[in-house]
PDB file of C-alpha atoms in Angstrom:
ATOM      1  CA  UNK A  79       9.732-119.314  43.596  1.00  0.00           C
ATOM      2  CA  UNK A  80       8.880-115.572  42.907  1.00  0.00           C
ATOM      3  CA  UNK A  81       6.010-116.820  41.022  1.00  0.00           C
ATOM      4  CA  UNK A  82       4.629-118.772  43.726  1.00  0.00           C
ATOM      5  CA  UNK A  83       5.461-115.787  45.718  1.00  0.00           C
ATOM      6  CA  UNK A  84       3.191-113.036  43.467  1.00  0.00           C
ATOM      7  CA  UNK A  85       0.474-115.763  43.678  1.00  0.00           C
ATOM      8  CA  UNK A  86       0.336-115.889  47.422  1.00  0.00           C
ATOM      9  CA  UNK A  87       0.540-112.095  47.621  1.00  0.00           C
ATOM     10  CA  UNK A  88      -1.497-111.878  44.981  1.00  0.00           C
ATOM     11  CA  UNK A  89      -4.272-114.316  47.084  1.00  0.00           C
ATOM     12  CA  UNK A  90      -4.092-112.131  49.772  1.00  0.00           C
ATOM     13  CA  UNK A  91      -5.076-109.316  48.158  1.00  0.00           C
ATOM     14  CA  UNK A  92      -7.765-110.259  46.624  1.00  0.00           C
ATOM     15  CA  UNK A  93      -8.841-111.936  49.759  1.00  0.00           C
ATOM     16  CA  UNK A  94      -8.494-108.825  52.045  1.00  0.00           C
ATOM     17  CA  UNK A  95     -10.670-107.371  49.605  1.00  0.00           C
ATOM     18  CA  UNK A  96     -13.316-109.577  49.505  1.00  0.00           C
ATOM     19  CA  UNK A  97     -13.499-109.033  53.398  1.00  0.00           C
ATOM     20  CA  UNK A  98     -13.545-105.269  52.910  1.00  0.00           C
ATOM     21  CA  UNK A  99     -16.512-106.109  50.516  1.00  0.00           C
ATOM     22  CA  UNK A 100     -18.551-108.371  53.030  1.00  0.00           C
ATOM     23  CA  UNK A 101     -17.803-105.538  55.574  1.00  0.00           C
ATOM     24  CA  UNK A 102     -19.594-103.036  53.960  1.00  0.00           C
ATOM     25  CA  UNK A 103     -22.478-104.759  52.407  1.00  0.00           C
ATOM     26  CA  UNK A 104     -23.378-107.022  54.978  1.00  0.00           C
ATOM     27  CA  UNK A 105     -24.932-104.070  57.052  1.00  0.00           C
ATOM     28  CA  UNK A 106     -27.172-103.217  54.422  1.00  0.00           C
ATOM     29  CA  UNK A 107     -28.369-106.481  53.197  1.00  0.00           C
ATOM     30  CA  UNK A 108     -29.482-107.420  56.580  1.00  0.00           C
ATOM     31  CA  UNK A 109     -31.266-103.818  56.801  1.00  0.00           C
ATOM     32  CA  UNK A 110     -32.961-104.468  53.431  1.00  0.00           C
ATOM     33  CA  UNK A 111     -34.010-107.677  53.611  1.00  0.00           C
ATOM     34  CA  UNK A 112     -35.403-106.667  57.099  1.00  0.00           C
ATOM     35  CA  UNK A 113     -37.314-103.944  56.214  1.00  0.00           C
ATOM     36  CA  UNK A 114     -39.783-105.952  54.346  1.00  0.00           C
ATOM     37  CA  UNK A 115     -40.870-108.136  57.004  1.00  0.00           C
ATOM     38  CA  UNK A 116     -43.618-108.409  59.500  1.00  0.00           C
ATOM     39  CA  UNK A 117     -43.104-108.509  63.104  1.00  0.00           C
ATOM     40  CA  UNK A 118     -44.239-111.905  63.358  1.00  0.00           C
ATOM     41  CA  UNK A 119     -42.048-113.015  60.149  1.00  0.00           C
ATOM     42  CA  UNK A 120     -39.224-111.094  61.849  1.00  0.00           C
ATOM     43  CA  UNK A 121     -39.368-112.751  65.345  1.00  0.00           C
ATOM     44  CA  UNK A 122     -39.711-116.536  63.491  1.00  0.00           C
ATOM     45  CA  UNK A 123     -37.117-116.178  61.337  1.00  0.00           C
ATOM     46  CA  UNK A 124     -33.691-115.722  61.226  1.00  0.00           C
ATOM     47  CA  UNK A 125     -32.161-111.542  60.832  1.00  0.00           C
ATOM     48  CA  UNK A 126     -30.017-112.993  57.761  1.00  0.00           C
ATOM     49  CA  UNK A 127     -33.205-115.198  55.855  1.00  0.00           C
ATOM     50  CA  UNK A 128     -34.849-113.512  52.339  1.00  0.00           C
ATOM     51  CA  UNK A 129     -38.413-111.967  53.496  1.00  0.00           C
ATOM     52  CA  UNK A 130     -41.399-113.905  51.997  1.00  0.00           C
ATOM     53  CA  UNK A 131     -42.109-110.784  49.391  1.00  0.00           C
ATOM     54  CA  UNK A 132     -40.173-107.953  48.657  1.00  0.00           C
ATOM     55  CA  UNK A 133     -43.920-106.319  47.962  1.00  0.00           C
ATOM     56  CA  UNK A 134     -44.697-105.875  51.884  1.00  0.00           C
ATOM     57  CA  UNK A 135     -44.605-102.252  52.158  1.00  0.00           C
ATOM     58  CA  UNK A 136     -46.919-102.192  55.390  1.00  0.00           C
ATOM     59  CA  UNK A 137     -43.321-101.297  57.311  1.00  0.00           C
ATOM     60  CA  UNK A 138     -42.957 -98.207  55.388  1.00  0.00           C
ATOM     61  CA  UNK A 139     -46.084 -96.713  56.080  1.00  0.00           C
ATOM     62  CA  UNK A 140     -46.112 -97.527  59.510  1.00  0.00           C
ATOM     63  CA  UNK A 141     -42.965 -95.350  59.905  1.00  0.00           C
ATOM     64  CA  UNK A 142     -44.792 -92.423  57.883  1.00  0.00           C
ATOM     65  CA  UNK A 143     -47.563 -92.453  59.590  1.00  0.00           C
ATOM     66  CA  UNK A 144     -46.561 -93.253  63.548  1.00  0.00           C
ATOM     67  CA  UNK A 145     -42.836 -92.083  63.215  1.00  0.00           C
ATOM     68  CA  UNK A 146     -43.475 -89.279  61.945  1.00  0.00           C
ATOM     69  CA  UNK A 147     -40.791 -89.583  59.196  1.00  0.00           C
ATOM     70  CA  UNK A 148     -42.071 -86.886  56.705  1.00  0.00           C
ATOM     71  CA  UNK A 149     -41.818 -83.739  59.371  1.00  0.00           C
ATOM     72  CA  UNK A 150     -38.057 -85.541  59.747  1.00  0.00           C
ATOM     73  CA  UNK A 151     -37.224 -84.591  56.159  1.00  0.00           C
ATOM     74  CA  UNK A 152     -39.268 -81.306  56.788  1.00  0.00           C
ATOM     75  CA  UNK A 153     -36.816 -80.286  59.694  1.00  0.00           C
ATOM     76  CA  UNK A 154     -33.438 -81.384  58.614  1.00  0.00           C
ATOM     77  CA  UNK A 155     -34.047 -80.112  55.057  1.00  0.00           C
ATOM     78  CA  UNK A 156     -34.469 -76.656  56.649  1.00  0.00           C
ATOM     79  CA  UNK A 157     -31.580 -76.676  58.659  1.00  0.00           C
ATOM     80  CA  UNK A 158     -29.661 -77.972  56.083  1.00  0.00           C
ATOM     81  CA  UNK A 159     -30.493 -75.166  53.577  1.00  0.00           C
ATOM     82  CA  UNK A 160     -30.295 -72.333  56.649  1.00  0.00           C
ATOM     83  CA  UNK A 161     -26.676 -73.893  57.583  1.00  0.00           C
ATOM     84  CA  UNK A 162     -25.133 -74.428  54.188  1.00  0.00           C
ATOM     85  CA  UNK A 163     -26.428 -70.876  53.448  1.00  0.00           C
ATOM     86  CA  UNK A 164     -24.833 -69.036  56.426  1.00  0.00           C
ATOM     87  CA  UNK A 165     -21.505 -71.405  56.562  1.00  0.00           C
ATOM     88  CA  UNK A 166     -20.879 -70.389  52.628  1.00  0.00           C
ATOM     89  CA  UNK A 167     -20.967 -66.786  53.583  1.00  0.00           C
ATOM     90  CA  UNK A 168     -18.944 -66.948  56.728  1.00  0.00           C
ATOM     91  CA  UNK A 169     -15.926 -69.411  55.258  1.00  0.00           C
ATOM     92  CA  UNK A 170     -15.696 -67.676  52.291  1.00  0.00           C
ATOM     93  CA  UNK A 171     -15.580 -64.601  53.823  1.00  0.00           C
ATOM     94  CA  UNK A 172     -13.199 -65.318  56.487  1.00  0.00           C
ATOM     95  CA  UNK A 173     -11.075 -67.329  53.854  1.00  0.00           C
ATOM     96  CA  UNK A 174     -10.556 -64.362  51.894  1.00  0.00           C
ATOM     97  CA  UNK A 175      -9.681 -62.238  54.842  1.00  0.00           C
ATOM     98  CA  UNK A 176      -7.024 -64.648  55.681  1.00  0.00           C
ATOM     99  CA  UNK A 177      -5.822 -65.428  52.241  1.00  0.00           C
ATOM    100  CA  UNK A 178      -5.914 -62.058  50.755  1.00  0.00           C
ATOM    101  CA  UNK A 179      -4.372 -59.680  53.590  1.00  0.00           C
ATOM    102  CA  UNK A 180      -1.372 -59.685  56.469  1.00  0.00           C
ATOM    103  CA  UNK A 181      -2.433 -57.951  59.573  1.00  0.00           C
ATOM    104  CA  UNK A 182      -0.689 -58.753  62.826  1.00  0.00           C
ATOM    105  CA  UNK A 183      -3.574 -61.173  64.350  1.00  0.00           C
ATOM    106  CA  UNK A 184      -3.528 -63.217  61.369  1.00  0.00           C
ATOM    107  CA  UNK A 185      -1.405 -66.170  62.628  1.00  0.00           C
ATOM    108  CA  UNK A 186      -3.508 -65.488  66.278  1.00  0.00           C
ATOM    109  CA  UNK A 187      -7.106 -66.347  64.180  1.00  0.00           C
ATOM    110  CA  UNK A 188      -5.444 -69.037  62.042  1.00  0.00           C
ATOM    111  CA  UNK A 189      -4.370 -70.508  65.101  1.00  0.00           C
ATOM    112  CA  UNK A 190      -7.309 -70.290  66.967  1.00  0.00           C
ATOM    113  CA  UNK A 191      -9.432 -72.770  64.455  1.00  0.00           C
ATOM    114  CA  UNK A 192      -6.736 -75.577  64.704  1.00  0.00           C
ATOM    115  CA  UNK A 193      -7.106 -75.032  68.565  1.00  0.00           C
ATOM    116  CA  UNK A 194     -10.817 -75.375  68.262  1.00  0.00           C
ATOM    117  CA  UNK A 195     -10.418 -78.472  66.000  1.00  0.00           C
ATOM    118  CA  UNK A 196      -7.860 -80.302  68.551  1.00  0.00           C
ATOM    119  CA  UNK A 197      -9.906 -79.930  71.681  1.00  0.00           C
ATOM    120  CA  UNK A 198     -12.378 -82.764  71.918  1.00  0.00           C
ATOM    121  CA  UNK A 199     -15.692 -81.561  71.540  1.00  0.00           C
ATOM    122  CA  UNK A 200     -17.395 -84.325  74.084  1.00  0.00           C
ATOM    123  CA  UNK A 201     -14.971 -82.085  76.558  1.00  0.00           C
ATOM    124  CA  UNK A 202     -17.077 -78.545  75.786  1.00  0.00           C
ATOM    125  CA  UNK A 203     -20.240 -79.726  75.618  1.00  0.00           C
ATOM    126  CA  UNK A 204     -21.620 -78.703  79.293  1.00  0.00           C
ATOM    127  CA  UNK A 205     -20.492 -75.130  78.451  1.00  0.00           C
ATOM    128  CA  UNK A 206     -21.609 -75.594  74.676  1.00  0.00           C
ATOM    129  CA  UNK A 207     -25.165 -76.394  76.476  1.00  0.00           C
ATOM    130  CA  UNK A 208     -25.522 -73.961  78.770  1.00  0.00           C
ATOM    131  CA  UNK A 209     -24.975 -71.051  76.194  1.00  0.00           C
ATOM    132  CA  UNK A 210     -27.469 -72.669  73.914  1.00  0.00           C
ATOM    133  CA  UNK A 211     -30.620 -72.597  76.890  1.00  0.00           C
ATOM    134  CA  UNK A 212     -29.065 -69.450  77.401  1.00  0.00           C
ATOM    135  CA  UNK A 213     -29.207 -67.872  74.544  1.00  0.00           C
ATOM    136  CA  UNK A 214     -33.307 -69.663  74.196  1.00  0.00           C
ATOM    137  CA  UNK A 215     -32.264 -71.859  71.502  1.00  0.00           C
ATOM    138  CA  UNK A 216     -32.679 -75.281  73.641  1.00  0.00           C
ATOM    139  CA  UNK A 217     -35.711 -77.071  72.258  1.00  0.00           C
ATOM    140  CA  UNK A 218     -35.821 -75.005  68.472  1.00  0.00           C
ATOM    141  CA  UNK A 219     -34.573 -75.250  65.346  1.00  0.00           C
ATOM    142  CA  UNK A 220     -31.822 -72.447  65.886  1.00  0.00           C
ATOM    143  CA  UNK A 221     -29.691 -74.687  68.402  1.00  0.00           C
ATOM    144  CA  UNK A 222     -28.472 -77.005  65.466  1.00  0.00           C
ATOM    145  CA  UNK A 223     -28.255 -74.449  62.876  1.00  0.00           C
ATOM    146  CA  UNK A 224     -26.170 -72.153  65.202  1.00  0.00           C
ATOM    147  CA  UNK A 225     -23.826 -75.240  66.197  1.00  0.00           C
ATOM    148  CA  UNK A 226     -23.507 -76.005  62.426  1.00  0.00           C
ATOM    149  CA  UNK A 227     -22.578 -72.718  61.051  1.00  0.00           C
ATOM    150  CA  UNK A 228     -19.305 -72.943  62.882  1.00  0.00           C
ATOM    151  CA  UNK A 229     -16.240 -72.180  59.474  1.00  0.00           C
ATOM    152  CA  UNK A 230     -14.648 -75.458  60.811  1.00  0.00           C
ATOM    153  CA  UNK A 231     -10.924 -75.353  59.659  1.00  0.00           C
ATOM    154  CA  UNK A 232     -10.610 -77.184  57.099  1.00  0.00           C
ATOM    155  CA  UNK A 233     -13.428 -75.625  54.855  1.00  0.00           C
ATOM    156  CA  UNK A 234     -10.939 -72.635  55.676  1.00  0.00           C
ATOM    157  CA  UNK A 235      -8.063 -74.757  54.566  1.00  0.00           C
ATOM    158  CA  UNK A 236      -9.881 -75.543  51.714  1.00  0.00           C
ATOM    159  CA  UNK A 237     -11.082 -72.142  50.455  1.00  0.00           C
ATOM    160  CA  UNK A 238      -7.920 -70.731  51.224  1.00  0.00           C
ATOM    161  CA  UNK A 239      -6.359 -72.789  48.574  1.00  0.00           C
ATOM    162  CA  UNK A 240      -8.527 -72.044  45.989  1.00  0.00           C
ATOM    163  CA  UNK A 241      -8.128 -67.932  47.007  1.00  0.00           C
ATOM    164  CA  UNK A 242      -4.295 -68.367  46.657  1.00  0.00           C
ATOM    165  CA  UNK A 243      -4.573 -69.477  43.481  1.00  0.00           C
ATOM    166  CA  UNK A 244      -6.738 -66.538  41.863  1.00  0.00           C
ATOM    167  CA  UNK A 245      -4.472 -63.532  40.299  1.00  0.00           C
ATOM    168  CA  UNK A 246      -4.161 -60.609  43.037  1.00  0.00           C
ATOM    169  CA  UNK A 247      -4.105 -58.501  39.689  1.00  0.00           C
ATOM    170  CA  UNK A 248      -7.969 -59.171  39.380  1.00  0.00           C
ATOM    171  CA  UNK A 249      -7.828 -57.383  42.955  1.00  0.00           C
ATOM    172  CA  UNK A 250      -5.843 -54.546  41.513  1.00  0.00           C
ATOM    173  CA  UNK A 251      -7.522 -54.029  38.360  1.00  0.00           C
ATOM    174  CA  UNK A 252     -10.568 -54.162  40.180  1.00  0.00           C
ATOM    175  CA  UNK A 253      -9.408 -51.670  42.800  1.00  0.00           C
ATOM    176  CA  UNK A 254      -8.198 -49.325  40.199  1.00  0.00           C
ATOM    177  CA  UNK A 255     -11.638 -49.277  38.864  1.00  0.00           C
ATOM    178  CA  UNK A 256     -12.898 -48.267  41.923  1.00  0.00           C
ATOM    179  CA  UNK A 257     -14.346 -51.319  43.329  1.00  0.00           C
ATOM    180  CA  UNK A 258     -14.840 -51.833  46.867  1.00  0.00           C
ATOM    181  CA  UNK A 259     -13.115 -54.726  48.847  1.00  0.00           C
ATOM    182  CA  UNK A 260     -16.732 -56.298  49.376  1.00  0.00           C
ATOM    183  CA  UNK A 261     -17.564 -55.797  45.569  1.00  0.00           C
ATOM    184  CA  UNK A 262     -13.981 -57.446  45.039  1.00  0.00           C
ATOM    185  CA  UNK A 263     -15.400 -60.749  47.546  1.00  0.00           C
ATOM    186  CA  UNK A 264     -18.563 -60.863  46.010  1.00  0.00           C
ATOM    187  CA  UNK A 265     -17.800 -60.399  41.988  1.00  0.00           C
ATOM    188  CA  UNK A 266     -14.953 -61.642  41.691  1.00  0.00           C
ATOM    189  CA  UNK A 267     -13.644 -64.266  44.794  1.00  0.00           C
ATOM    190  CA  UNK A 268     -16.954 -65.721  45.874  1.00  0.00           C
ATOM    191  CA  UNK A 269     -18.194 -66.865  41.921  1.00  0.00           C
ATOM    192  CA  UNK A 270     -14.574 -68.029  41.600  1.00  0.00           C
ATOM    193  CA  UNK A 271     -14.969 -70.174  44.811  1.00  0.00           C
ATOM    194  CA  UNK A 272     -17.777 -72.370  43.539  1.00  0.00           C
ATOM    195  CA  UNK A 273     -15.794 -75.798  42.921  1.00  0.00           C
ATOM    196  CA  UNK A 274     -14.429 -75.390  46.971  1.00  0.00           C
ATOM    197  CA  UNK A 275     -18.068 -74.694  47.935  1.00  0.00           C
ATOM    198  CA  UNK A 276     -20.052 -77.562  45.515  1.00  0.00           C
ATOM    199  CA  UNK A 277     -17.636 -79.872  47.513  1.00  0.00           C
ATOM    200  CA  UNK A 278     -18.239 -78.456  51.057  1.00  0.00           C
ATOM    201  CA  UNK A 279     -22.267 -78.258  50.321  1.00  0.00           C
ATOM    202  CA  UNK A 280     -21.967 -81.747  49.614  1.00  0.00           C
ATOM    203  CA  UNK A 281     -19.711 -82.851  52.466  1.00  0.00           C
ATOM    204  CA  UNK A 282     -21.656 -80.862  55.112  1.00  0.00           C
ATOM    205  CA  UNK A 283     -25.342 -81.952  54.013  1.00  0.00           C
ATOM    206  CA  UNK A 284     -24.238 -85.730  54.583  1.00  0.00           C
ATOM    207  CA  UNK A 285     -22.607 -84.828  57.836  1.00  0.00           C
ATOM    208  CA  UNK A 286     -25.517 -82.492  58.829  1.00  0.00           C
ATOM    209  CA  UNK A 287     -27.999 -85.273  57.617  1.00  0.00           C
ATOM    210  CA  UNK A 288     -26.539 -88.103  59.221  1.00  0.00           C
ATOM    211  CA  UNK A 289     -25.873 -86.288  62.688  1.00  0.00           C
ATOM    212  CA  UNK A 290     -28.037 -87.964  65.414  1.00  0.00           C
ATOM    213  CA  UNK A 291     -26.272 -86.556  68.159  1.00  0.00           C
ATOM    214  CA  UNK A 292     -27.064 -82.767  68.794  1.00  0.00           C
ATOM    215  CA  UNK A 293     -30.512 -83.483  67.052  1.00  0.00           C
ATOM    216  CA  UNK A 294     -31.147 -85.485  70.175  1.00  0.00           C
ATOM    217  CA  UNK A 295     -29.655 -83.397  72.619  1.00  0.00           C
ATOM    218  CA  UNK A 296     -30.843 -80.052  71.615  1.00  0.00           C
ATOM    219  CA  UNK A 297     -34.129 -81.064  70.658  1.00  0.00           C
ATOM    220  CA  UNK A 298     -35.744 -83.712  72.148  1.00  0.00           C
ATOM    221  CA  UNK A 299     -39.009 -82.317  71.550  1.00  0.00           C
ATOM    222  CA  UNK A 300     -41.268 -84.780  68.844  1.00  0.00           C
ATOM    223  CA  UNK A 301     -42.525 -82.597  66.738  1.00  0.00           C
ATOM    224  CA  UNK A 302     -38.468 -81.234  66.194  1.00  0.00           C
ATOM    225  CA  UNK A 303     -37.168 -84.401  65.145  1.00  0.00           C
ATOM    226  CA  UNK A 304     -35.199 -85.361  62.242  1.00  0.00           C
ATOM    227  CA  UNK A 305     -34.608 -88.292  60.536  1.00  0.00           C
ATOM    228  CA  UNK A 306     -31.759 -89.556  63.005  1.00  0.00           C
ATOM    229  CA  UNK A 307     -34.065 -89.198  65.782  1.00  0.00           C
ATOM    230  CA  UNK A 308     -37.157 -90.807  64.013  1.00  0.00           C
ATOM    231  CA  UNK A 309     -35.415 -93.987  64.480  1.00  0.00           C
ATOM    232  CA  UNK A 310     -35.473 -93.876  68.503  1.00  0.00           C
ATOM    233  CA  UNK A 311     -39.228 -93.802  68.558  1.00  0.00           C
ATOM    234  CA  UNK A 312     -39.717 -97.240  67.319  1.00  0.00           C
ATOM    235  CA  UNK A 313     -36.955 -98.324  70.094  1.00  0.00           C
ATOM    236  CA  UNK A 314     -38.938 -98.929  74.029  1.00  0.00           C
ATOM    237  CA  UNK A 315     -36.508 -99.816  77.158  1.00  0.00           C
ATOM    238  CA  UNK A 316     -36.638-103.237  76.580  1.00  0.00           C
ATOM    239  CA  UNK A 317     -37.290-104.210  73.251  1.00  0.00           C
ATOM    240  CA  UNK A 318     -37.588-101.834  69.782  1.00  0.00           C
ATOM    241  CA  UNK A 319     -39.692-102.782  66.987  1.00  0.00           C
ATOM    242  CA  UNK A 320     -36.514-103.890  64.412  1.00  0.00           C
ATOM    243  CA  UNK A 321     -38.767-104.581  61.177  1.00  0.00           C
ATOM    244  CA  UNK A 322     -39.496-100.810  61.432  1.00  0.00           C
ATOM    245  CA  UNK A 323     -36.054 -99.544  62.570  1.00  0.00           C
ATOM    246  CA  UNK A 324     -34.463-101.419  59.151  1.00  0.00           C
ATOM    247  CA  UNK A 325     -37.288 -99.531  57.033  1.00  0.00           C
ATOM    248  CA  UNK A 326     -36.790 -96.187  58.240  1.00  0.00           C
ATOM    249  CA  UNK A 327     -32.788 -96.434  57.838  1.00  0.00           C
ATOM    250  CA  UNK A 328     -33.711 -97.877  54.701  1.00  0.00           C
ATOM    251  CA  UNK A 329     -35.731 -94.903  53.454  1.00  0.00           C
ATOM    252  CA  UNK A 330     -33.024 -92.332  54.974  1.00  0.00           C
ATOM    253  CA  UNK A 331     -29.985 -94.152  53.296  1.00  0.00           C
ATOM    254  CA  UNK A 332     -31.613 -93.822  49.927  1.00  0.00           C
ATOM    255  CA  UNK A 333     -31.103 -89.602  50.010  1.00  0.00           C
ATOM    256  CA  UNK A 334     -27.890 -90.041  50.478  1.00  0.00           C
ATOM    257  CA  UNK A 335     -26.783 -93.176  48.204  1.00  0.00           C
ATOM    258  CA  UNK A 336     -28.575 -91.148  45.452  1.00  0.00           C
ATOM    259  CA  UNK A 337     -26.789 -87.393  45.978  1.00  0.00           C
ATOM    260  CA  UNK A 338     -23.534 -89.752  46.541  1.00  0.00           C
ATOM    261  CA  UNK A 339     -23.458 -91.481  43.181  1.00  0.00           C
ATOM    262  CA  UNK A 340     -24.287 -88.349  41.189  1.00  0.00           C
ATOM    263  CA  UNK A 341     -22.030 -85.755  42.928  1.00  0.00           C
ATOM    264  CA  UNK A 342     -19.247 -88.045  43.511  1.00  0.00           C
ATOM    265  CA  UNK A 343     -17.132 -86.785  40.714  1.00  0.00           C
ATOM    266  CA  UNK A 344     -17.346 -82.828  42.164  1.00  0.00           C
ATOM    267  CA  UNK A 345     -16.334 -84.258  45.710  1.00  0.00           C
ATOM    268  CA  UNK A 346     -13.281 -86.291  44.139  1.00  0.00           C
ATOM    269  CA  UNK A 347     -12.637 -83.034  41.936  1.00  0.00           C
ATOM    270  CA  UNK A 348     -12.856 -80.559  44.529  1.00  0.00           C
ATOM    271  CA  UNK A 349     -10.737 -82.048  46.802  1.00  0.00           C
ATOM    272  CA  UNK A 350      -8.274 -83.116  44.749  1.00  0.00           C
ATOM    273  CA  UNK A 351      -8.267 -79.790  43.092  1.00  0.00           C
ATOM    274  CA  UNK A 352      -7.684 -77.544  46.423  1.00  0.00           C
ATOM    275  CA  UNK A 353      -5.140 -80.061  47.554  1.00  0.00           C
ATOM    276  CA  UNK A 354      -3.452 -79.532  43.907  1.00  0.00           C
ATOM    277  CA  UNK A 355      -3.528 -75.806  43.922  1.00  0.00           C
TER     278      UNK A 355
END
């Protein structure tokens, strides 16, 4: 009886994860196979059938050429580096402030990043908005790199494990040597800070590079777009060119599959680490 029991457990399992399986690869067989096809072999046949040839590459350089796809990777690739850049500097830095010294608005700053975590952001965005056209950002590549730079908190969470784990004699010694608290950051805290930040430079250049929605809402202007918001232009009121759609997701999965499988291990590593120490 408890074998029969195992068995039937054992079914299930395997059978939930077969269904986990078709769940994720379904969506991207239907965008591959897609993404070969004409229009007209698109509209006669069914969204599930194998194209005629895997060699029709027509789709791709229609979205090149009319979508504009190229200046996509152009724009997103410099807000990417501009944001990773400036969001290094300012979590470390305010990391190390809050890991390394007690001052009496400590708990008041701490507190004020889970605050800004908790409170919906769909809720701030009509304020968020108006200080962006205020400030002249609307329409430019500065609205989405000053909305990115936000230290959310748990990059802070993150770095601050890793600071609480470095000696406070290497502070000391340092100190006694005459070193300045900013020579202290950047010699000694910041270099030992690089498996926290290979982790968040991953995690953030997905998130950055797979944002669609401020993109679109802070710069609907064409020649701004990225490659989120390359996709709307082969979509009209009524109908959107699908053939095209699949190849242009196709072509801006294949960034991130590729960074994915070969920085896996330091996301797994990092994360695992700071959650150790």
């Amino acid at each position: 009886m408890a074998h029969t029991k195992f068995r039937f457990i054992d079914f299930i399992k395997y059978f939930s994860l077969l269904i986990g399986v078709f769940v994720v690869l379904f969506p991207p067989y239907v965008v591959i196979v897609n993404a070969f096809k004409s229009t007209d072999e698109f509209n006669a046949t069914s969204s599930t059938a194998l194209p005629k040839s895997f060699l029709n590459f027509d789709n791709f350089v229609a979205v090149f050429e009319r979508g504009g796809l190229l200046s996509g990777f152009g724009n997103v690739l410099f807000i990417i580096i501009i944001t990773l850049t400036l969001n290094i500097l300012f979590g470390t830095m305010v990391a190390y402030v809050l890991g390394r010294f007690s001052f009496k608005m400590k708990p008041m700053v701490f507190g004020a990043y889970l605050v800004a975590t908790i409170i919906p952001s769909i809720t701030t965005q009509v304020a968020t908005f108006g200080i962006i056209k205020d400030l002249g950002l609307y329409n430019t590549l500065g609205a989405p790199i000053v909305l990115y730079i936000g230290a959310d908190v748990i990059q802070i969470i993150l770095y601050m494990q890793f600071i609480r784990n470095i000696p406070f004699d290497l502070d000391e010694n340092a100190m006694v040597e005459g070193a300045s608290l900013f020579k202290i950051y950047r010699s000694i805290i910041f270099p030992l800070l690089t498996p926290a930040t290979a982790t968040l430079v991953i995690l953030k250049t997905i998130g950055i590079y797979n944002d669609m929605y401020i993109p679109y809402l802070y710069m609907p202007k064409q020649s701004l777009g990225v490659v989120t918001t390359v996709l709307m232009r082969f979509q009209g009121v009524n109908s959107g060119e699908w053939n095209l759609i699949c190849a242009a997701i196709l072509i801006i999965l294949l960034p991130t599959v590729i960074l994915y499988i070969f920085l896996q291990r330091y996301i797994f590593e990092g994360v695992t680490s700071g959650a150790v120490k």
